[in-house]
Tab-separated table of C-alpha atoms in Angstrom:
chain	number	residue	atom	x	y	z
A	1	MET	CA	38.344	172.244	133.069
A	2	ILE	CA	41.680	171.165	132.092
A	3	LYS	CA	41.293	167.982	129.475
A	4	LYS	CA	43.083	164.251	130.095
A	5	PRO	CA	45.636	163.064	127.726
A	6	THR	CA	45.454	160.896	125.766
A	7	ILE	CA	47.576	157.214	126.253
A	8	GLY	CA	48.155	154.993	123.423
A	9	ILE	CA	48.685	151.616	124.505
A	10	THR	CA	49.843	148.757	122.695
A	11	MET	CA	48.841	145.345	123.380
A	12	GLY	CA	52.051	143.932	123.462
A	13	ASP	CA	52.590	140.153	122.653
A	14	PRO	CA	49.661	138.701	122.154
A	15	ALA	CA	51.420	135.474	123.682
A	16	GLY	CA	52.668	137.354	126.421
A	17	ILE	CA	50.992	139.141	129.782
A	18	GLY	CA	50.631	141.729	127.226
A	19	SER	CA	46.937	141.289	127.444
A	20	GLU	CA	46.302	141.112	130.984
A	21	ILE	CA	48.118	143.240	132.338
A	22	ILE	CA	46.182	145.930	130.607
A	23	VAL	CA	43.176	144.525	131.688
A	24	LYS	CA	43.827	144.528	135.137
A	25	ALA	CA	45.404	148.073	135.075
A	26	PHE	CA	41.984	149.079	133.605
A	27	HIS	CA	40.312	147.139	136.582
A	28	GLN	CA	42.822	148.444	139.532
A	29	GLY	CA	44.424	151.246	138.225
A	30	LYS	CA	41.070	154.088	137.524
A	31	LEU	CA	43.018	155.430	134.160
A	32	GLU	CA	40.060	157.332	133.352
A	33	GLU	CA	40.695	159.719	136.312
A	34	PHE	CA	44.213	160.953	134.866
A	35	CYS	CA	43.697	160.530	131.351
A	36	ARG	CA	42.042	158.908	128.342
A	37	PRO	CA	43.822	155.435	127.793
A	38	ILE	CA	43.348	154.037	124.316
A	39	VAL	CA	44.706	150.138	123.790
A	40	ILE	CA	46.095	150.049	120.280
A	41	GLY	CA	45.933	145.844	119.113
A	42	ASP	CA	42.867	143.228	118.986
A	43	ALA	CA	39.480	144.129	120.690
A	44	GLU	CA	39.744	139.950	120.147
A	45	ALA	CA	42.706	139.000	122.793
A	46	ILE	CA	41.020	142.002	125.029
A	47	GLU	CA	37.821	140.899	125.550
A	48	GLY	CA	38.681	137.319	125.403
A	49	MET	CA	40.897	138.645	128.371
A	50	VAL	CA	38.413	140.441	130.630
A	51	LYS	CA	36.307	137.306	130.391
A	52	SER	CA	38.540	134.764	131.443
A	53	LEU	CA	39.061	137.483	134.606
A	54	LYS	CA	35.722	137.106	135.073
A	55	LEU	CA	35.850	140.857	135.173
A	56	SER	CA	33.175	143.675	134.721
A	57	LEU	CA	34.086	145.927	131.740
A	58	ALA	CA	33.268	146.538	128.563
A	59	VAL	CA	35.416	146.179	125.918
A	60	LYS	CA	34.515	149.225	122.603
A	61	SER	CA	35.764	148.493	118.861
A	62	VAL	CA	36.794	151.216	117.933
A	63	GLN	CA	38.838	153.003	114.549
A	64	GLU	CA	39.615	156.711	115.406
A	65	ILE	CA	39.277	158.555	118.549
A	66	LYS	CA	36.209	160.660	118.821
A	67	ASP	CA	35.632	162.927	122.022
A	68	ASP	CA	32.511	161.332	122.478
A	69	LEU	CA	34.424	158.009	123.874
A	70	ILE	CA	33.103	156.828	127.548
A	71	TYR	CA	36.559	155.339	129.718
A	72	ASN	CA	34.103	154.597	133.094
A	73	ASN	CA	33.931	151.132	133.202
A	74	THR	CA	34.718	150.551	129.603
A	75	ILE	CA	37.951	149.440	127.033
A	76	ASN	CA	37.879	151.120	124.264
A	77	VAL	CA	39.998	149.520	121.644
A	78	ILE	CA	41.814	150.605	118.604
A	79	ASP	CA	41.020	147.381	116.711
A	80	LEU	CA	43.447	146.122	114.117
A	81	LYS	CA	41.922	142.790	113.905
A	82	ASN	CA	45.508	140.778	113.208
A	83	ILE	CA	44.848	138.089	115.857
A	84	GLY	CA	41.900	135.766	114.917
A	85	ILE	CA	40.711	132.516	117.093
A	86	GLY	CA	42.764	130.150	117.991
A	87	GLN	CA	45.747	131.929	116.059
A	88	ILE	CA	47.711	132.162	119.490
A	89	LYS	CA	48.501	130.528	122.428
A	90	PHE	CA	49.113	131.721	125.740
A	91	GLY	CA	53.076	130.648	126.116
A	92	PHE	CA	54.058	130.306	122.939
A	93	PRO	CA	55.431	132.656	120.646
A	94	SER	CA	54.780	132.859	117.685
A	95	LYS	CA	55.542	134.716	113.966
A	96	THR	CA	51.911	136.227	113.556
A	97	ALA	CA	52.449	136.903	117.099
A	98	GLY	CA	55.547	139.165	116.584
A	99	THR	CA	53.922	141.229	113.276
A	100	ALA	CA	51.355	141.748	115.261
A	101	VAL	CA	53.489	144.053	118.078
A	102	VAL	CA	55.093	145.593	114.604
A	103	GLU	CA	51.895	146.981	113.359
A	104	TYR	CA	50.377	147.491	116.325
A	105	ILE	CA	53.539	150.333	117.582
A	106	LYS	CA	53.406	151.297	114.086
A	107	LYS	CA	49.576	152.541	114.411
A	108	ALA	CA	50.816	154.151	117.996
A	109	VAL	CA	53.424	155.929	116.540
A	110	GLU	CA	51.212	157.395	113.545
A	111	LEU	CA	48.319	158.417	115.870
A	112	ALA	CA	50.794	159.794	118.001
A	113	MET	CA	52.418	161.872	114.802
A	114	ASN	CA	49.813	162.660	113.587
A	115	LYS	CA	48.594	164.459	117.273
A	116	LYS	CA	45.908	162.374	117.571
A	117	ILE	CA	46.913	160.588	120.793
A	118	ASP	CA	49.502	163.083	123.266
A	119	ALA	CA	52.112	159.854	124.729
A	120	ILE	CA	52.440	155.810	124.319
A	121	THR	CA	53.192	153.091	126.538
A	122	THR	CA	53.857	149.651	125.647
A	123	ALA	CA	52.942	146.606	126.458
A	124	PRO	CA	55.800	143.800	126.465
A	125	ILE	CA	57.609	142.386	123.563
A	126	ASN	CA	59.736	140.047	121.897
A	127	LYS	CA	62.885	140.519	120.193
A	128	GLU	CA	63.034	137.221	118.734
A	129	VAL	CA	60.195	136.582	117.679
A	130	MET	CA	59.575	140.164	115.997
A	131	ASN	CA	63.612	139.574	113.964
A	132	ALA	CA	62.312	136.578	113.626
A	133	SER	CA	58.973	138.005	111.749
A	134	GLY	CA	61.566	140.008	109.331
A	135	TYR	CA	61.715	142.908	111.303
A	136	PRO	CA	65.091	143.496	112.589
A	137	TYR	CA	65.586	145.513	115.093
A	138	ARG	CA	67.569	145.420	119.021
A	139	GLY	CA	63.705	146.410	120.764
A	140	HIS	CA	60.688	148.686	120.989
A	141	THR	CA	63.482	151.163	121.657
A	142	GLU	CA	65.237	150.938	117.799
A	143	LEU	CA	61.621	150.628	116.080
A	144	LEU	CA	60.055	153.856	117.518
A	145	ALA	CA	63.268	155.404	116.326
A	146	GLU	CA	63.251	154.802	112.790
A	147	LEU	CA	59.361	155.330	112.297
A	148	THR	CA	59.877	158.973	113.720
A	149	ASP	CA	63.468	159.411	112.357
A	150	THR	CA	65.669	159.555	115.393
A	151	ARG	CA	69.287	159.899	115.414
A	152	ASP	CA	69.715	160.565	118.729
A	153	PHE	CA	68.357	158.375	121.599
A	154	GLY	CA	68.261	156.562	124.118
A	155	MET	CA	66.845	154.516	127.130
A	156	MET	CA	65.103	155.681	130.788
A	157	MET	CA	64.762	153.560	133.687
A	158	VAL	CA	62.887	155.670	136.455
A	159	SER	CA	61.208	154.154	139.832
A	160	GLY	CA	61.324	156.974	143.112
A	161	PRO	CA	64.474	158.754	143.521
A	162	LEU	CA	66.253	156.876	140.747
A	163	ARG	CA	66.839	158.012	136.928
A	164	ILE	CA	68.827	155.854	135.392
A	165	ILE	CA	69.647	156.754	131.196
A	166	LEU	CA	72.336	154.083	129.565
A	167	VAL	CA	74.932	155.183	127.272
A	168	THR	CA	74.861	151.193	125.646
A	169	THR	CA	71.736	149.357	126.158
A	170	HIS	CA	71.774	145.469	124.546
A	171	LEU	CA	74.724	144.365	123.334
A	172	SER	CA	77.446	141.638	124.763
A	173	ILE	CA	79.132	143.176	128.422
A	174	LYS	CA	82.497	142.031	125.922
A	175	ASP	CA	81.659	144.683	123.347
A	176	VAL	CA	80.667	147.319	125.725
A	177	PRO	CA	84.166	148.911	125.945
A	178	LYS	CA	84.533	148.922	122.114
A	179	TYR	CA	80.703	151.136	122.219
A	180	ILE	CA	82.082	153.845	125.751
A	181	ASN	CA	83.254	156.700	123.688
A	182	LYS	CA	83.324	160.822	123.716
A	183	ASP	CA	80.447	161.240	121.496
A	184	ARG	CA	78.227	158.321	122.845
A	185	VAL	CA	78.786	159.860	126.175
A	186	TYR	CA	78.081	162.880	125.694
A	187	ARG	CA	74.893	162.045	123.928
A	188	THR	CA	73.782	160.507	126.288
A	189	ILE	CA	74.502	163.422	128.858
A	190	MET	CA	72.729	165.835	126.475
A	191	LEU	CA	69.846	163.788	126.466
A	192	ALA	CA	69.802	163.177	130.559
A	193	ASN	CA	69.367	166.716	131.209
A	194	LYS	CA	66.920	167.051	128.261
A	195	ALA	CA	64.922	164.549	129.475
A	196	MET	CA	64.428	166.172	132.878
A	197	ARG	CA	62.397	168.742	131.711
A	198	TYR	CA	59.281	166.083	131.254
A	199	PHE	CA	60.247	166.295	135.740
A	200	ASN	CA	59.982	169.765	135.832
A	201	ILE	CA	63.624	169.792	136.820
A	202	GLU	CA	65.289	173.203	135.295
A	203	ASN	CA	68.879	172.462	135.720
A	204	PRO	CA	69.752	168.751	137.199
A	205	ARG	CA	72.423	167.486	139.127
A	206	ILE	CA	73.542	164.830	136.808
A	207	ALA	CA	76.117	161.541	138.149
A	208	VAL	CA	78.128	159.823	135.215
A	209	ALA	CA	78.787	156.595	136.184
A	210	ALA	CA	82.933	154.816	135.606
A	211	LEU	CA	83.060	151.713	133.211
A	212	ASN	CA	85.718	150.537	135.688
A	213	PRO	CA	86.183	148.886	139.439
A	214	HIS	CA	87.027	152.153	141.334
A	215	ALA	CA	86.791	154.385	138.488
A	216	GLY	CA	90.312	152.540	136.830
A	217	GLU	CA	91.799	153.438	139.869
A	218	GLY	CA	93.900	156.291	138.364
A	219	ARG	CA	94.417	153.695	134.867
A	220	LEU	CA	95.307	151.030	137.112
A	221	PHE	CA	91.708	148.941	136.251
A	222	GLY	CA	91.093	150.788	132.858
A	223	SER	CA	91.361	154.021	130.706
A	224	GLU	CA	88.364	154.351	129.905
A	225	GLU	CA	87.316	156.439	132.894
A	226	TRP	CA	90.122	159.311	131.179
A	227	ASP	CA	90.355	158.525	127.597
A	228	ASP	CA	86.279	158.225	127.507
A	229	ILE	CA	84.064	159.319	129.681
A	230	MET	CA	85.798	162.860	131.462
A	231	PRO	CA	86.637	164.855	128.249
A	232	ALA	CA	82.213	163.984	127.554
A	233	VAL	CA	81.668	165.606	130.978
A	234	ILE	CA	84.040	168.029	130.135
A	235	LYS	CA	82.618	168.868	127.049
A	236	ALA	CA	79.529	168.559	128.228
A	237	ARG	CA	80.390	171.092	131.625
A	238	GLY	CA	81.650	173.757	128.652
A	239	GLU	CA	77.666	174.284	127.594
A	240	GLY	CA	76.492	174.760	131.384
A	241	ILE	CA	75.410	171.183	132.585
A	242	ASP	CA	75.676	170.622	136.035
A	243	VAL	CA	77.906	167.090	135.345
A	244	THR	CA	80.025	164.660	137.974
A	245	ASP	CA	83.016	163.161	137.707
A	246	PRO	CA	82.851	159.531	136.069
A	247	MET	CA	82.543	157.783	140.563
A	248	PRO	CA	82.836	154.471	141.425
A	249	ALA	CA	78.655	152.756	140.313
A	250	ASP	CA	79.445	151.120	143.539
A	251	THR	CA	78.770	154.128	145.458
A	252	LEU	CA	77.135	156.425	143.058
A	253	PHE	CA	73.285	154.534	142.933
A	254	TYR	CA	73.560	154.260	147.034
A	255	LYS	CA	73.447	158.130	146.953
A	256	ALA	CA	71.320	158.665	144.540
A	257	THR	CA	68.822	157.008	146.210
A	258	PHE	CA	68.947	159.865	148.578
A	259	GLY	CA	68.697	161.996	146.534
A	260	HIS	CA	72.200	163.360	145.653
A	261	TYR	CA	71.595	163.491	142.199
A	262	ASP	CA	68.317	163.749	140.007
A	263	VAL	CA	69.919	161.373	137.061
A	264	ILE	CA	72.330	159.046	136.234
A	265	VAL	CA	74.295	157.910	133.085
A	266	ALA	CA	74.948	154.566	133.268
A	267	MET	CA	77.631	153.030	131.115
A	268	TYR	CA	75.912	150.088	130.531
A	269	HIS	CA	73.083	148.068	130.939
A	270	ASP	CA	72.751	145.963	134.171
A	271	GLN	CA	74.837	148.663	135.262
A	272	GLY	CA	72.140	150.659	135.269
A	273	LEU	CA	69.278	148.111	135.870
A	274	ILE	CA	69.992	145.863	138.190
A	275	PRO	CA	70.233	148.467	141.122
A	276	LEU	CA	66.773	149.687	140.261
A	277	LYS	CA	65.084	146.841	139.979
A	278	MET	CA	66.549	145.440	143.153
A	279	LEU	CA	64.982	148.732	144.741
A	280	ALA	CA	61.597	148.268	142.077
A	281	PHE	CA	61.052	145.389	140.278
A	282	GLY	CA	57.197	145.588	139.107
A	283	LYS	CA	57.256	149.512	139.717
A	284	ALA	CA	59.480	151.093	137.912
A	285	VAL	CA	58.936	152.811	133.971
A	286	ASN	CA	60.417	152.684	130.612
A	287	ILE	CA	61.063	155.743	128.613
A	288	THR	CA	62.862	156.107	125.386
A	289	ILE	CA	64.254	159.454	125.527
A	290	GLY	CA	65.264	162.034	122.514
A	291	LEU	CA	61.409	161.052	120.416
A	292	PRO	CA	59.389	163.837	119.201
A	293	ILE	CA	56.709	161.699	121.001
A	294	ILE	CA	56.088	160.997	124.586
A	295	ARG	CA	56.712	156.673	125.151
A	296	THR	CA	56.569	154.815	128.190
A	297	SER	CA	56.737	151.080	129.519
A	298	VAL	CA	57.092	148.534	131.356
A	299	ASP	CA	60.612	147.421	133.325
A	300	HIS	CA	59.081	143.609	132.494
A	301	GLY	CA	59.079	140.915	129.505
A	302	THR	CA	56.597	139.336	128.381
A	303	ALA	CA	56.828	137.084	130.243
A	304	TYR	CA	55.978	133.619	128.614
A	305	ASP	CA	55.739	131.103	131.451
A	306	ILE	CA	53.031	133.347	133.291
A	307	ALA	CA	50.690	134.099	130.207
A	308	GLY	CA	47.121	133.012	130.656
A	309	LYS	CA	47.700	131.997	133.809
A	310	GLY	CA	45.737	135.015	135.857
A	311	VAL	CA	48.323	136.011	138.187
A	312	ALA	CA	50.671	139.058	136.390
A	313	ASN	CA	50.826	142.094	138.396
A	314	PRO	CA	49.743	144.984	136.809
A	315	THR	CA	51.578	147.592	138.964
A	316	SER	CA	54.546	148.542	136.376
A	317	MET	CA	51.710	149.459	133.780
A	318	ILE	CA	49.699	151.145	135.499
A	319	GLU	CA	52.804	153.642	136.514
A	320	ALA	CA	53.971	153.624	133.348
A	321	ILE	CA	50.335	154.948	132.085
A	322	LYS	CA	50.493	157.485	134.828
A	323	LEU	CA	54.025	158.904	134.391
A	324	ALA	CA	53.011	159.043	130.170
A	325	ALA	CA	50.436	161.110	131.657
A	326	GLU	CA	52.535	162.977	133.661
A	327	MET	CA	54.868	164.003	131.366
A	328	THR	CA	52.888	165.961	129.024
A	329	LYS	CA	52.152	168.061	131.674
A	330	TYR	CA	56.001	169.480	130.164
A	331	SER	CA	55.906	168.391	127.077
């Protein structure tokens, strides 16, 4: 009998929808059928959400992962006891929550690096709150990279036929061209190629999106395609990578939805994520590529406006846990 992978699920911002989508994932997603799910967070918060939603799930506080843990109708929580009664109010971010989310992530990475869990799936956090709490990171990705001592890493979003990896992520749009250079584009192409092993694709067809309209139209609308992107493409081809010239983004994503390419290298955040979320918002999965551990996440934020109201959709969380479990087969 094949042992099911153990997936550590971090609780995310306690003031957001993290606890709700996790509890609903346990209730609706039949997680125990394909993995051994372990929540990393605060048992009191998870138990409170179970009671609020009136679900027949047991919550068990544990300090370590053992082979005899029960998963059927049970949420096992590595209980860090960061959040006490009355400290957190749904919809209202706080420094206490910002500190807690970092502790959840650190514990998850520790467990993954020590092979106690096989992958991590993260609930959403608030970057501003994390920074206000004294942790100057742009988000999950940068914190995970530091904790795992990873230099080359990237953000990939996945849903159905679309797999999109970003050259730049959380930057002001006016700063994006400064960060589009041969080395950065080349590293992202190589990360895209490496990531496809998690999908059992040995020789992926990689499409590269242009930065400018019409791929610059022969330098009429910009020269980045010629000066920065194409040299990276040529270098990658020299290493046997199947990668396209920079292509106009307005048609590239359409072709990718019909399976013409295995993965797209997008130049900036909204270029890649607008088409993906247009097609699959609430169903897509965020993957951090390049880490020595597997990490997936949801495709949305903390949703403070609906936190604690019982209306959050757990689909992306369920899909993220499923994909993490699937990725372990090829790690």
